[in-house]
XYZ file of C-alpha atoms in Angstrom:
311
model
C 64.040 -68.740 181.692
C 64.704 -66.981 184.995
C 63.629 -63.446 184.239
C 63.011 -61.729 187.552
C 63.942 -58.125 186.683
C 67.066 -57.129 188.584
C 65.918 -53.496 188.542
C 62.845 -54.146 190.727
C 62.116 -55.902 193.994
C 58.744 -56.607 195.550
C 58.988 -53.220 197.292
C 59.978 -51.174 194.248
C 57.910 -52.838 191.506
C 55.656 -50.178 189.905
C 52.068 -50.930 190.972
C 49.700 -48.209 189.836
C 46.226 -47.208 190.927
C 43.609 -47.122 188.200
C 41.236 -44.164 188.056
C 38.207 -46.134 186.854
C 36.235 -45.248 189.980
C 36.453 -41.533 189.108
C 34.144 -40.292 186.312
C 35.409 -38.263 183.389
C 32.275 -36.111 183.503
C 31.273 -34.646 186.852
C 27.741 -34.451 188.285
C 27.493 -30.819 187.221
C 28.360 -31.707 183.628
C 31.926 -30.425 183.716
C 34.690 -32.500 182.201
C 37.739 -33.503 184.218
C 39.689 -32.205 181.203
C 38.632 -28.697 182.261
C 39.264 -29.000 185.985
C 41.672 -26.718 187.767
C 45.051 -27.838 189.023
C 43.702 -27.714 192.574
C 40.841 -30.033 191.627
C 43.233 -32.529 190.045
C 45.347 -32.281 193.198
C 42.342 -33.085 195.397
C 41.463 -36.203 193.407
C 45.016 -37.493 193.207
C 45.420 -36.913 196.931
C 42.984 -39.806 197.395
C 45.444 -42.015 195.531
C 48.337 -40.875 197.723
C 46.281 -41.310 200.901
C 45.612 -44.905 199.808
C 49.369 -45.484 199.836
C 50.079 -45.489 196.111
C 53.240 -44.044 194.610
C 52.161 -44.746 191.015
C 49.008 -43.860 189.104
C 47.656 -44.627 185.647
C 45.380 -41.688 184.768
C 43.184 -44.054 182.693
C 41.559 -42.039 179.930
C 38.020 -42.773 181.090
C 38.967 -40.191 183.757
C 41.484 -37.888 182.069
C 42.822 -37.942 178.512
C 46.405 -36.811 178.982
C 46.948 -36.992 175.218
C 44.261 -34.355 174.647
C 45.635 -31.810 177.104
C 47.374 -28.737 175.733
C 51.140 -28.820 176.441
C 50.916 -26.306 179.261
C 48.030 -28.197 180.851
C 49.933 -31.479 180.600
C 52.903 -29.815 182.281
C 50.609 -28.532 185.024
C 49.148 -31.997 185.584
C 52.571 -33.603 185.781
C 53.664 -30.914 188.235
C 50.783 -31.954 190.491
C 51.770 -35.603 190.063
C 55.349 -34.812 191.051
C 54.407 -32.681 194.061
C 52.317 -35.546 195.392
C 55.219 -37.977 195.042
C 53.504 -39.949 192.289
C 54.763 -41.245 188.955
C 52.944 -42.453 185.833
C 54.573 -45.713 184.695
C 51.961 -46.358 182.004
C 48.861 -44.945 180.311
C 45.738 -47.012 179.654
C 43.076 -46.265 177.071
C 39.506 -47.519 177.293
C 36.786 -48.025 174.691
C 38.663 -46.255 171.906
C 39.115 -49.065 169.421
C 41.086 -48.448 166.243
C 38.424 -50.456 164.365
C 35.448 -48.685 165.900
C 32.884 -48.514 163.047
C 32.399 -44.745 163.369
C 35.497 -43.403 165.090
C 38.273 -45.835 164.170
C 40.338 -43.288 162.235
C 39.964 -40.756 165.038
C 40.993 -43.301 167.659
C 44.001 -44.381 165.617
C 45.214 -40.780 165.564
C 44.469 -40.545 169.285
C 46.527 -43.700 169.876
C 49.542 -42.043 168.288
C 49.067 -39.025 170.574
C 48.900 -41.341 173.582
C 52.237 -42.891 172.606
C 53.837 -39.460 172.138
C 52.431 -38.347 175.489
C 53.742 -41.455 177.217
C 57.192 -40.684 175.855
C 56.965 -37.041 176.888
C 56.135 -37.837 180.526
C 58.474 -40.805 180.880
C 55.918 -43.633 180.845
C 57.259 -46.931 179.557
C 54.029 -48.611 178.504
C 50.622 -47.993 176.991
C 47.553 -50.233 176.981
C 45.078 -50.323 174.107
C 41.963 -52.396 173.562
C 39.553 -53.300 170.770
C 36.406 -52.946 172.906
C 33.779 -50.312 172.208
C 31.704 -47.972 174.421
C 29.091 -49.490 176.721
C 25.642 -49.904 175.209
C 22.605 -48.254 176.799
C 21.556 -51.636 178.179
C 24.976 -52.165 179.745
C 24.850 -48.717 181.352
C 21.532 -49.587 182.999
C 22.743 -52.914 184.411
C 24.155 -53.194 187.936
C 27.229 -54.953 186.486
C 27.757 -54.030 182.831
C 29.478 -57.332 182.015
C 26.219 -59.236 182.606
C 24.826 -57.706 179.399
C 26.351 -58.454 175.993
C 28.031 -55.489 174.322
C 29.494 -54.780 170.912
C 31.449 -57.549 169.187
C 34.396 -57.384 166.841
C 33.104 -58.745 163.523
C 33.897 -62.304 162.477
C 35.504 -60.992 159.322
C 39.063 -61.651 158.123
C 39.262 -58.216 156.524
C 38.473 -56.414 159.768
C 40.907 -58.651 161.664
C 43.657 -57.701 159.237
C 42.727 -54.025 159.526
C 43.061 -54.286 163.295
C 46.436 -56.035 162.935
C 47.713 -53.351 160.545
C 46.617 -50.497 162.781
C 48.010 -52.014 165.969
C 51.261 -52.781 164.131
C 51.386 -49.114 163.078
C 50.988 -48.027 166.697
C 53.465 -50.671 167.801
C 56.144 -49.426 165.426
C 55.623 -45.878 166.653
C 55.935 -47.076 170.254
C 59.007 -49.136 169.373
C 60.764 -46.048 168.020
C 60.239 -44.365 171.403
C 61.228 -47.352 173.537
C 57.674 -47.967 174.751
C 55.858 -51.293 175.087
C 52.308 -51.690 173.821
C 49.940 -53.972 175.724
C 46.632 -55.203 174.256
C 43.851 -55.736 176.775
C 41.995 -59.050 176.842
C 38.263 -58.342 176.643
C 35.242 -60.410 175.746
C 33.934 -60.583 172.174
C 36.986 -58.810 170.767
C 39.943 -60.238 168.888
C 41.598 -60.430 172.324
C 38.512 -62.184 173.729
C 40.134 -65.561 174.373
C 43.648 -66.727 175.100
C 43.983 -68.475 171.737
C 42.719 -65.482 169.798
C 44.860 -63.016 171.770
C 48.010 -65.018 171.094
C 47.176 -65.334 167.403
C 46.535 -61.606 167.180
C 49.828 -60.496 168.743
C 51.697 -63.070 166.662
C 50.072 -61.606 163.546
C 51.194 -58.112 164.654
C 54.664 -59.572 164.987
C 56.499 -56.917 167.032
C 58.577 -57.713 170.109
C 57.297 -54.654 172.005
C 53.624 -55.564 171.448
C 52.146 -58.042 173.902
C 49.066 -58.998 175.883
C 47.495 -57.229 178.833
C 46.475 -60.470 180.582
C 43.382 -58.991 182.222
C 41.755 -62.372 182.794
C 39.290 -60.724 185.153
C 37.485 -59.310 182.123
C 36.743 -62.875 181.040
C 36.186 -64.876 184.234
C 33.524 -62.376 185.354
C 31.268 -63.274 182.401
C 28.005 -65.098 183.087
C 28.805 -67.664 180.434
C 31.196 -70.624 180.093
C 34.830 -69.530 179.851
C 38.166 -71.314 179.664
C 39.795 -72.025 183.031
C 42.004 -69.120 184.106
C 45.054 -71.361 184.474
C 44.802 -72.634 180.902
C 44.385 -69.084 179.629
C 47.361 -67.846 181.629
C 49.603 -70.641 180.414
C 48.895 -69.536 176.830
C 49.287 -65.774 177.276
C 52.132 -65.712 179.836
C 54.895 -65.748 177.177
C 53.366 -62.593 175.664
C 52.405 -60.718 178.854
C 53.203 -57.023 179.130
C 51.660 -54.158 181.150
C 49.012 -55.961 183.193
C 45.653 -54.870 184.640
C 44.976 -57.123 187.634
C 41.594 -57.687 189.264
C 39.697 -60.720 190.498
C 36.162 -62.078 190.855
C 34.372 -64.791 192.724
C 32.648 -67.184 190.324
C 29.905 -69.681 191.096
C 28.749 -72.255 188.530
C 25.808 -74.638 188.902
C 26.159 -77.354 186.244
C 22.628 -78.657 186.872
C 20.883 -75.379 186.080
C 23.582 -73.705 184.002
C 23.448 -70.651 186.273
C 26.712 -68.669 186.540
C 27.132 -65.797 188.996
C 30.194 -63.591 189.489
C 31.105 -60.741 191.798
C 34.206 -58.523 192.187
C 36.637 -59.804 194.805
C 40.045 -58.788 196.200
C 42.965 -60.350 194.329
C 43.769 -62.946 196.990
C 40.148 -64.036 197.436
C 38.884 -64.490 193.870
C 38.972 -67.474 191.569
C 42.244 -66.514 189.840
C 45.294 -67.555 191.857
C 47.487 -64.535 191.195
C 50.432 -66.038 193.060
C 50.494 -68.790 190.433
C 49.589 -66.520 187.511
C 52.361 -64.028 188.255
C 54.904 -66.800 188.647
C 53.921 -68.064 185.200
C 54.490 -64.614 183.707
C 57.794 -64.126 185.539
C 59.064 -67.454 184.245
C 58.668 -66.028 180.730
C 60.423 -62.753 181.502
C 57.588 -60.494 182.625
C 59.138 -57.143 183.575
C 56.334 -54.597 183.309
C 54.297 -52.570 185.795
C 50.969 -53.702 187.239
C 47.713 -51.769 187.421
C 45.263 -52.477 190.246
C 41.572 -52.195 189.328
C 38.396 -53.008 191.232
C 34.728 -52.371 190.466
C 32.129 -51.709 193.129
C 32.310 -50.180 196.596
C 35.471 -48.276 197.449
C 37.448 -49.525 194.484
C 40.499 -47.449 195.390
C 40.778 -48.981 198.855
C 40.368 -52.515 197.515
C 43.028 -51.700 194.917
C 45.333 -50.631 197.746
C 44.726 -53.972 199.466
C 45.529 -55.670 196.171
C 48.754 -53.680 195.869
C 49.871 -54.859 199.292
C 49.072 -58.463 198.333
C 51.172 -58.130 195.172
C 54.119 -56.830 197.194
C 53.873 -59.888 199.441
C 53.995 -62.353 196.554
C 56.418 -60.671 194.149
C 60.083 -61.806 194.247
C 62.170 -60.232 196.988
């Protein structure tokens, strides 16, 4: 299937900056939710100065769905004045099967979908991963410490399927795609499991956020990125892209990973993106990077994507 979207070229493809390098709670204890318009403008100016024309607010920074209508309008006015757009909204660590807050996060998910529709975003990303543990927060790289796991329980799996299907149907009514983020020790924690999960959901607008970086960074054996990509490519939708170097010593069993620019890590994104395009991928990208000046590395990654996307 030749599915290069006629509506986008390598220069016009929506490639958004993530806001993961900006905290949701400031050093003085204030929440970004309560910041002034001028303060939002100052932060988003960083994104513009890095050369981005798209941004995903990423709700670890700002929960658009929890802003009052007039505050949401004010935020979008800032976005527009800076020449930015919001092609998609990503959620983080708000799982609909969270043991304590699952019902709350399900309701929040519906608000995210309504908000995406209201501001003209075409995609939302959800995940089944939970907040970082105290041990993960203390680690230099949180992924080197095991976190919460989705239970190995058919009943909980089916609950997750039902709730994501509910969100998917809501999104479908509004013409929005729903992308489920691959993440370790969740029901999207391997390529096989991710495919089975979205097939169980069974909606055409619900697919996989093929964030393989979340898996290849683990200090444990993982499936080769190419094998994973071959399995998930037919289901790929809104995609978080990041890369890591990965060193494995078979003799000792030692595995070490480190964040890397897209073109320098172990995942060959030129090949991975071509796989997705061959199956009709036509969604925006989100550039993420942990460590150092993540926004600047994301900008480098954006430029790399523009070089390798179809002209």
